[in-house]
Amino acid sequence: MHELTREEKLTLVTGYFGVQKEWNHFRSPEARLQSAGFVAGVSRVGFTPQWQSDAGSGVATQGEAPPELERTVLPSGLLTACTFDPALAERAGAMIGSEARASGFNVMLAGGVDLLRDPGNGRNFEYGGEDPLVAGSMVGAIVRGIQSNHIVTTVKHFAFNDQETGRGIVNVIVDEAAARISDLLAFQIAIETGAPGSIMCSYNKINGTYACQNEWLLNRVLKQDWGYPGYVMTDWGAQHDTVQNALAGLDQETGVSQPGKYQWLDKLSHAIDSGAVPAARLDDMAHRIARTLIEKGAVDDPVNPGPIDFAAHAAVTQADAEGGITLLKNDGILPLKSSSKRIAVIGSHADVGVLTGGGSAQVYARGGNAVRGLGPAHWPGPQVYAPSSPLAALRTELPNAEIAFDAGTDLKAAAATAAKADVAIVFATQWTAEAMDFSLTLPDEQDKLIEAVARANKHTVVVLETGGAVLLPWLGRVSGLVEAWYPGSEGGKAIARVLSGAVNPSGHLALSFPKAITQLPRPKIVGEGLAKDQAFDVHYDEGAAVGYRYYEAKHLEPELPFGLGLSYTAFKRDALSAKLEGTELRVGFRVKNSGARAGKDVALVFVSPVAGGWEAPKRLGAFAKTELASNASSEVTLTVDPRLLATFDVKAHAFHVAKGTYRVTLASSARDPGESVTVTLPERTLPAGAGVH
Ligand code: BGC
């Protein structure tokens, strides 16, 4: 770092908005069109500029700025988590990373891993669900894939940005012991798995201090305990106080768009002159950024805008969608029988496309928005549909069926169309987006549409395209339910192939669906209805009892449990064993495909201390997805991450596994009693930064 001047170091730590809009006073001809961020290079030493683009579903277009960048749209992060297939997630990540490269970006702002505590959080679609192991390992796999393109990605939003309402002002109150085995563990596992070059600190406060100037979070947990070698960037505009930011461990400010606002560039220099920030801190910031870009390959293998193999990428996004679309109910109606001659497809623009999630992560598919003119009028709007028609794909899949479409806007007309068909398929959507939270009731009275169709035709299947969990008041009255999440730019095909049986569904819920909002730790998102600048606290009193752990601790039965996912074949698991090998808990079992067709099983291994004493009766300790031909079987061995057997002892600053007997349960969902064995574990202490990935 000694060759760089102070100005050059300051250049590396200051990021501007990249987008070419009037409100961005720092529009640089060097920045990429419609991008989130730009950090100038240091040409004197040949150091690359940093071109930053959102996000987890592919190369995004920043804030409604035309011309839209048309790129391959991956399914939502939540769908990818629901694949329970890290190899698939890594391929998906590699694909979007290659499009980032080919679009001239060497930093991708992807890798959202905030835990799903509130199902109404508008950004749940970008994240990996409610369980720290699933979220951390699946998002970590995406990150690994992205960075295989010699670019940097950022895991975000660190930490506890678990709601959007008041995100810049909310103060999250959470107990450290609980934090270390919930949200922070998800980040820790994602970082170990994916080795992201960067971490993005979030807008909110944690226990009274903004995340980006939170000494405990950045210096102690991330850099000291976890030994994180990369750099911390702010979320766009999440910097507040130059000195506190710098001293707490922030390395790069981002999203500067107006003179006088933020400007670490000048203020940091003054702070160094006045002695408020040691000069060594700036060296460390610049060193972390430069070292990371070099280590990840972004310097030796510079990005260059170039061609994209869209056909190959379509296959990747389709495979991801087909692995994560989740069959949640099937009274034998699916796959659609060849005897179903007349099919009614109803609602949600299923004639032209599939929904995508909004906000900074918005990716436009090739062909643009298939349904123009939908609100909201301003960012994070409008709602964007990828032009992948489920209707057209169903017609291709089922060439002998007569398939009618009804827009679903008039209940009577929809019911009449349904009544004439052998099977009615109702599509229902819930648009979600950044900077907003959402009701769990389907919007636009779609519940009424579903009820009306189900009354008119008892062979009704519902296909959902939602950001996360929604309420399903009609569940008992429909014969089939498929959750397609936001399925990406080949989503229409993937949905049709699951319905027709060309694909055997293998997605499983990485989240629980409540029966009613009264089952949630916070039935309403805290802060809703408050004045825009009124500060408020949200207490995570449930601690580490997030999702299925909360339901179980409170003896509540959700509508659909974590882990649920049906298949068109059947699996039998047996020969469960659990033993200590050295210090590690190894779990073995056999799984057999006992049905007539090939499929993929997802086995969940839950662990629980027989004596109790955790935040909830059990936790997910390991999982495995296994592909099996009909009648084939396979032996599976898994290792349980010891942190999932531990509580965090704040005083000792360590994870602590209590000596005792533990139950190991092999199951298909959090509600499945499954099969159990017990194993005795010795006491074990692991440092706060211990990782096994
Ligand atoms: C979002 C980040 C995003 C950034 C840049 C912020 O509003 O919270 O996730 O990476 O904007 O677009």
PDB file of C-alpha atoms in Angstrom, residues 375-560:
ATOM      1  CA  GLY A 375     -47.930  -0.056 -10.625  1.00  0.00           C
ATOM      2  CA  PRO A 376     -46.356   1.189  -8.483  1.00  0.00           C
ATOM      3  CA  ALA A 377     -45.564   4.239 -10.608  1.00  0.00           C
ATOM      4  CA  HIS A 378     -42.235   4.815  -8.877  1.00  0.00           C
ATOM      5  CA  TRP A 379     -39.365   2.689  -7.681  1.00  0.00           C
ATOM      6  CA  PRO A 380     -39.448  -0.109  -6.557  1.00  0.00           C
ATOM      7  CA  GLY A 381     -42.194  -0.366  -9.174  1.00  0.00           C
ATOM      8  CA  PRO A 382     -43.284  -1.211 -11.711  1.00  0.00           C
ATOM      9  CA  GLN A 383     -44.154  -4.859 -11.401  1.00  0.00           C
ATOM     10  CA  VAL A 384     -42.158  -6.711 -13.988  1.00  0.00           C
ATOM     11  CA  TYR A 385     -43.095  -9.974 -15.692  1.00  0.00           C
ATOM     12  CA  ALA A 386     -40.517 -12.065 -17.503  1.00  0.00           C
ATOM     13  CA  PRO A 387     -41.907 -13.000 -20.923  1.00  0.00           C
ATOM     14  CA  SER A 388     -42.110 -16.743 -20.312  1.00  0.00           C
ATOM     15  CA  SER A 389     -45.697 -17.818 -20.777  1.00  0.00           C
ATOM     16  CA  PRO A 390     -46.902 -20.773 -18.690  1.00  0.00           C
ATOM     17  CA  LEU A 391     -49.894 -21.038 -21.034  1.00  0.00           C
ATOM     18  CA  ALA A 392     -47.780 -21.376 -24.170  1.00  0.00           C
ATOM     19  CA  ALA A 393     -45.469 -23.832 -22.432  1.00  0.00           C
ATOM     20  CA  LEU A 394     -48.416 -25.956 -21.292  1.00  0.00           C
ATOM     21  CA  ARG A 395     -49.677 -26.053 -24.863  1.00  0.00           C
ATOM     22  CA  THR A 396     -46.277 -27.331 -25.947  1.00  0.00           C
ATOM     23  CA  GLU A 397     -46.160 -29.899 -23.156  1.00  0.00           C
ATOM     24  CA  LEU A 398     -49.720 -31.139 -23.722  1.00  0.00           C
ATOM     25  CA  PRO A 399     -50.287 -30.861 -27.479  1.00  0.00           C
ATOM     26  CA  ASN A 400     -53.465 -32.945 -27.392  1.00  0.00           C
ATOM     27  CA  ALA A 401     -55.257 -30.912 -24.756  1.00  0.00           C
ATOM     28  CA  GLU A 402     -57.481 -27.955 -25.466  1.00  0.00           C
ATOM     29  CA  ILE A 403     -56.214 -25.202 -23.201  1.00  0.00           C
ATOM     30  CA  ALA A 404     -58.336 -22.098 -22.645  1.00  0.00           C
ATOM     31  CA  PHE A 405     -57.192 -18.928 -20.904  1.00  0.00           C
ATOM     32  CA  ASP A 406     -59.194 -16.556 -18.757  1.00  0.00           C
ATOM     33  CA  ALA A 407     -57.636 -13.411 -17.295  1.00  0.00           C
ATOM     34  CA  GLY A 408     -59.317 -14.011 -13.942  1.00  0.00           C
ATOM     35  CA  THR A 409     -60.490 -10.441 -13.631  1.00  0.00           C
ATOM     36  CA  ASP A 410     -64.184 -11.364 -13.626  1.00  0.00           C
ATOM     37  CA  LEU A 411     -65.122 -14.084 -11.151  1.00  0.00           C
ATOM     38  CA  LYS A 412     -68.170 -15.258 -13.094  1.00  0.00           C
ATOM     39  CA  ALA A 413     -66.323 -15.526 -16.367  1.00  0.00           C
ATOM     40  CA  ALA A 414     -63.448 -17.359 -14.685  1.00  0.00           C
ATOM     41  CA  ALA A 415     -65.824 -19.799 -12.991  1.00  0.00           C
ATOM     42  CA  ALA A 416     -67.615 -20.413 -16.304  1.00  0.00           C
ATOM     43  CA  THR A 417     -64.303 -21.178 -18.037  1.00  0.00           C
ATOM     44  CA  ALA A 418     -63.328 -23.477 -15.166  1.00  0.00           C
ATOM     45  CA  ALA A 419     -66.668 -25.292 -15.234  1.00  0.00           C
ATOM     46  CA  LYS A 420     -66.151 -26.292 -18.872  1.00  0.00           C
ATOM     47  CA  ALA A 421     -62.749 -27.871 -18.216  1.00  0.00           C
ATOM     48  CA  ASP A 422     -61.549 -31.208 -16.870  1.00  0.00           C
ATOM     49  CA  VAL A 423     -58.934 -29.386 -14.811  1.00  0.00           C
ATOM     50  CA  ALA A 424     -58.685 -25.718 -13.808  1.00  0.00           C
ATOM     51  CA  ILE A 425     -55.304 -24.182 -13.054  1.00  0.00           C
ATOM     52  CA  VAL A 426     -55.475 -20.840 -11.248  1.00  0.00           C
ATOM     53  CA  PHE A 427     -52.363 -18.703 -11.141  1.00  0.00           C
ATOM     54  CA  ALA A 428     -52.084 -16.311  -8.208  1.00  0.00           C
ATOM     55  CA  THR A 429     -49.334 -13.771  -7.662  1.00  0.00           C
ATOM     56  CA  GLN A 430     -47.976 -11.628  -4.860  1.00  0.00           C
ATOM     57  CA  TRP A 431     -45.534  -8.962  -5.971  1.00  0.00           C
ATOM     58  CA  THR A 432     -42.942  -8.078  -3.330  1.00  0.00           C
ATOM     59  CA  ALA A 433     -40.067  -5.651  -3.472  1.00  0.00           C
ATOM     60  CA  GLU A 434     -37.341  -3.773  -1.656  1.00  0.00           C
ATOM     61  CA  ALA A 435     -38.195  -0.838   0.610  1.00  0.00           C
ATOM     62  CA  MET A 436     -41.686  -2.167   1.368  1.00  0.00           C
ATOM     63  CA  ASP A 437     -43.258  -4.936   3.403  1.00  0.00           C
ATOM     64  CA  PHE A 438     -46.321  -6.884   2.356  1.00  0.00           C
ATOM     65  CA  SER A 439     -49.519  -8.434   3.622  1.00  0.00           C
ATOM     66  CA  LEU A 440     -49.653 -12.221   3.645  1.00  0.00           C
ATOM     67  CA  THR A 441     -53.103 -12.118   2.082  1.00  0.00           C
ATOM     68  CA  LEU A 442     -52.946 -12.442  -1.695  1.00  0.00           C
ATOM     69  CA  PRO A 443     -53.656  -9.016  -3.207  1.00  0.00           C
ATOM     70  CA  ASP A 444     -56.494  -8.056  -5.544  1.00  0.00           C
ATOM     71  CA  GLU A 445     -58.959 -10.487  -3.994  1.00  0.00           C
ATOM     72  CA  GLN A 446     -57.271 -13.440  -5.619  1.00  0.00           C
ATOM     73  CA  ASP A 447     -58.484 -15.657  -2.755  1.00  0.00           C
ATOM     74  CA  LYS A 448     -62.006 -15.016  -4.019  1.00  0.00           C
ATOM     75  CA  LEU A 449     -60.985 -15.966  -7.538  1.00  0.00           C
ATOM     76  CA  ILE A 450     -59.491 -19.222  -6.293  1.00  0.00           C
ATOM     77  CA  GLU A 451     -62.625 -19.974  -4.235  1.00  0.00           C
ATOM     78  CA  ALA A 452     -64.865 -19.255  -7.233  1.00  0.00           C
ATOM     79  CA  VAL A 453     -62.856 -21.495  -9.544  1.00  0.00           C
ATOM     80  CA  ALA A 454     -62.646 -24.271  -6.943  1.00  0.00           C
ATOM     81  CA  ARG A 455     -66.432 -24.124  -6.532  1.00  0.00           C
ATOM     82  CA  ALA A 456     -66.909 -24.376 -10.287  1.00  0.00           C
ATOM     83  CA  ASN A 457     -64.457 -27.232 -10.784  1.00  0.00           C
ATOM     84  CA  LYS A 458     -63.419 -29.696  -8.116  1.00  0.00           C
ATOM     85  CA  HIS A 459     -60.267 -30.500 -10.050  1.00  0.00           C
ATOM     86  CA  THR A 460     -58.546 -27.216  -9.331  1.00  0.00           C
ATOM     87  CA  VAL A 461     -54.807 -26.670  -9.041  1.00  0.00           C
ATOM     88  CA  VAL A 462     -53.367 -23.408  -7.715  1.00  0.00           C
ATOM     89  CA  VAL A 463     -49.985 -22.179  -8.929  1.00  0.00           C
ATOM     90  CA  LEU A 464     -48.513 -19.436  -6.752  1.00  0.00           C
ATOM     91  CA  GLU A 465     -45.858 -16.925  -7.753  1.00  0.00           C
ATOM     92  CA  THR A 466     -45.043 -15.212  -4.473  1.00  0.00           C
ATOM     93  CA  GLY A 467     -42.122 -13.607  -2.680  1.00  0.00           C
ATOM     94  CA  GLY A 468     -42.513 -15.982   0.258  1.00  0.00           C
ATOM     95  CA  ALA A 469     -45.270 -17.398   2.429  1.00  0.00           C
ATOM     96  CA  VAL A 470     -48.875 -16.296   1.945  1.00  0.00           C
ATOM     97  CA  LEU A 471     -52.115 -17.306   3.660  1.00  0.00           C
ATOM     98  CA  LEU A 472     -53.974 -20.155   1.953  1.00  0.00           C
ATOM     99  CA  PRO A 473     -57.586 -19.978   3.216  1.00  0.00           C
ATOM    100  CA  TRP A 474     -58.807 -22.151   0.319  1.00  0.00           C
ATOM    101  CA  LEU A 475     -56.228 -24.918   0.731  1.00  0.00           C
ATOM    102  CA  GLY A 476     -58.797 -27.520   1.800  1.00  0.00           C
ATOM    103  CA  ARG A 477     -60.901 -26.861  -1.282  1.00  0.00           C
ATOM    104  CA  VAL A 478     -58.319 -27.279  -4.028  1.00  0.00           C
ATOM    105  CA  SER A 479     -56.797 -30.526  -5.279  1.00  0.00           C
ATOM    106  CA  GLY A 480     -53.294 -29.340  -5.963  1.00  0.00           C
ATOM    107  CA  LEU A 481     -50.918 -26.554  -4.972  1.00  0.00           C
ATOM    108  CA  VAL A 482     -47.648 -25.663  -6.664  1.00  0.00           C
ATOM    109  CA  GLU A 483     -45.461 -22.839  -5.303  1.00  0.00           C
ATOM    110  CA  ALA A 484     -43.406 -21.430  -8.176  1.00  0.00           C
ATOM    111  CA  TRP A 485     -41.976 -18.442  -6.233  1.00  0.00           C
ATOM    112  CA  TYR A 486     -40.457 -16.024  -8.764  1.00  0.00           C
ATOM    113  CA  PRO A 487     -39.269 -18.658 -11.217  1.00  0.00           C
ATOM    114  CA  GLY A 488     -37.048 -16.573 -13.527  1.00  0.00           C
ATOM    115  CA  SER A 489     -36.876 -16.058 -17.255  1.00  0.00           C
ATOM    116  CA  GLU A 490     -37.683 -19.676 -18.155  1.00  0.00           C
ATOM    117  CA  GLY A 491     -40.216 -19.915 -15.343  1.00  0.00           C
ATOM    118  CA  GLY A 492     -43.236 -20.489 -17.588  1.00  0.00           C
ATOM    119  CA  LYS A 493     -41.579 -23.569 -19.068  1.00  0.00           C
ATOM    120  CA  ALA A 494     -40.486 -24.855 -15.678  1.00  0.00           C
ATOM    121  CA  ILE A 495     -44.006 -24.511 -14.267  1.00  0.00           C
ATOM    122  CA  ALA A 496     -45.537 -26.269 -17.279  1.00  0.00           C
ATOM    123  CA  ARG A 497     -43.021 -29.114 -17.063  1.00  0.00           C
ATOM    124  CA  VAL A 498     -43.756 -29.646 -13.365  1.00  0.00           C
ATOM    125  CA  LEU A 499     -47.515 -29.643 -14.036  1.00  0.00           C
ATOM    126  CA  SER A 500     -47.229 -32.022 -16.988  1.00  0.00           C
ATOM    127  CA  GLY A 501     -44.826 -34.351 -15.206  1.00  0.00           C
ATOM    128  CA  ALA A 502     -41.931 -33.821 -17.611  1.00  0.00           C
ATOM    129  CA  VAL A 503     -40.152 -32.723 -14.441  1.00  0.00           C
ATOM    130  CA  ASN A 504     -40.591 -34.513 -11.153  1.00  0.00           C
ATOM    131  CA  PRO A 505     -40.794 -31.710  -8.569  1.00  0.00           C
ATOM    132  CA  SER A 506     -38.124 -31.690  -5.890  1.00  0.00           C
ATOM    133  CA  GLY A 507     -38.314 -28.272  -4.248  1.00  0.00           C
ATOM    134  CA  HIS A 508     -38.826 -28.168  -0.480  1.00  0.00           C
ATOM    135  CA  LEU A 509     -39.875 -25.294   1.752  1.00  0.00           C
ATOM    136  CA  ALA A 510     -36.980 -23.317   3.196  1.00  0.00           C
ATOM    137  CA  LEU A 511     -39.648 -21.511   5.238  1.00  0.00           C
ATOM    138  CA  SER A 512     -42.885 -22.225   7.078  1.00  0.00           C
ATOM    139  CA  PHE A 513     -46.310 -21.009   5.937  1.00  0.00           C
ATOM    140  CA  PRO A 514     -48.443 -19.779   8.853  1.00  0.00           C
ATOM    141  CA  LYS A 515     -52.117 -20.669   9.217  1.00  0.00           C
ATOM    142  CA  ALA A 516     -52.836 -17.133  10.404  1.00  0.00           C
ATOM    143  CA  ILE A 517     -50.772 -14.067  11.189  1.00  0.00           C
ATOM    144  CA  THR A 518     -51.613 -14.553  14.874  1.00  0.00           C
ATOM    145  CA  GLN A 519     -49.160 -17.467  14.830  1.00  0.00           C
ATOM    146  CA  LEU A 520     -46.231 -15.149  14.094  1.00  0.00           C
ATOM    147  CA  PRO A 521     -43.926 -13.606  16.703  1.00  0.00           C
ATOM    148  CA  ARG A 522     -44.945 -10.239  15.221  1.00  0.00           C
ATOM    149  CA  PRO A 523     -48.380 -10.449  13.587  1.00  0.00           C
ATOM    150  CA  LYS A 524     -47.788  -6.970  12.157  1.00  0.00           C
ATOM    151  CA  ILE A 525     -44.481  -5.637  10.911  1.00  0.00           C
ATOM    152  CA  VAL A 526     -43.304  -3.325  13.681  1.00  0.00           C
ATOM    153  CA  GLY A 527     -43.167   0.337  12.658  1.00  0.00           C
ATOM    154  CA  GLU A 528     -45.951   0.103  10.089  1.00  0.00           C
ATOM    155  CA  GLY A 529     -47.992   3.270  10.097  1.00  0.00           C
ATOM    156  CA  LEU A 530     -45.373   5.393  11.892  1.00  0.00           C
ATOM    157  CA  ALA A 531     -44.228   8.725  10.494  1.00  0.00           C
ATOM    158  CA  LYS A 532     -41.324   8.309   8.080  1.00  0.00           C
ATOM    159  CA  ASP A 533     -38.606   9.627  10.371  1.00  0.00           C
ATOM    160  CA  GLN A 534     -39.952   8.326  13.654  1.00  0.00           C
ATOM    161  CA  ALA A 535     -37.396   5.994  15.175  1.00  0.00           C
ATOM    162  CA  PHE A 536     -38.584   2.735  16.686  1.00  0.00           C
ATOM    163  CA  ASP A 537     -37.312  -0.527  18.120  1.00  0.00           C
ATOM    164  CA  VAL A 538     -38.129  -4.024  17.049  1.00  0.00           C
ATOM    165  CA  HIS A 539     -37.458  -6.676  19.652  1.00  0.00           C
ATOM    166  CA  TYR A 540     -36.459 -10.102  18.448  1.00  0.00           C
ATOM    167  CA  ASP A 541     -37.779 -11.674  21.632  1.00  0.00           C
ATOM    168  CA  GLU A 542     -38.063 -15.000  19.840  1.00  0.00           C
ATOM    169  CA  GLY A 543     -34.257 -14.987  19.848  1.00  0.00           C
ATOM    170  CA  ALA A 544     -32.952 -17.911  17.829  1.00  0.00           C
ATOM    171  CA  ALA A 545     -36.393 -19.545  17.700  1.00  0.00           C
ATOM    172  CA  VAL A 546     -36.949 -18.463  14.102  1.00  0.00           C
ATOM    173  CA  GLY A 547     -39.443 -20.111  11.738  1.00  0.00           C
ATOM    174  CA  TYR A 548     -40.122 -23.789  12.451  1.00  0.00           C
ATOM    175  CA  ARG A 549     -38.255 -23.478  15.730  1.00  0.00           C
ATOM    176  CA  TYR A 550     -40.730 -20.825  16.872  1.00  0.00           C
ATOM    177  CA  TYR A 551     -43.791 -22.829  15.855  1.00  0.00           C
ATOM    178  CA  GLU A 552     -42.484 -25.837  17.702  1.00  0.00           C
ATOM    179  CA  ALA A 553     -41.432 -23.908  20.809  1.00  0.00           C
ATOM    180  CA  LYS A 554     -44.915 -22.395  20.956  1.00  0.00           C
ATOM    181  CA  HIS A 555     -46.722 -25.655  20.102  1.00  0.00           C
ATOM    182  CA  LEU A 556     -48.217 -24.151  16.982  1.00  0.00           C
ATOM    183  CA  GLU A 557     -49.052 -26.055  13.848  1.00  0.00           C
ATOM    184  CA  PRO A 558     -48.227 -24.067  10.728  1.00  0.00           C
ATOM    185  CA  GLU A 559     -50.282 -24.365   7.561  1.00  0.00           C
ATOM    186  CA  LEU A 560     -47.297 -25.843   5.729  1.00  0.00           C
TER     187      LEU A 560
END
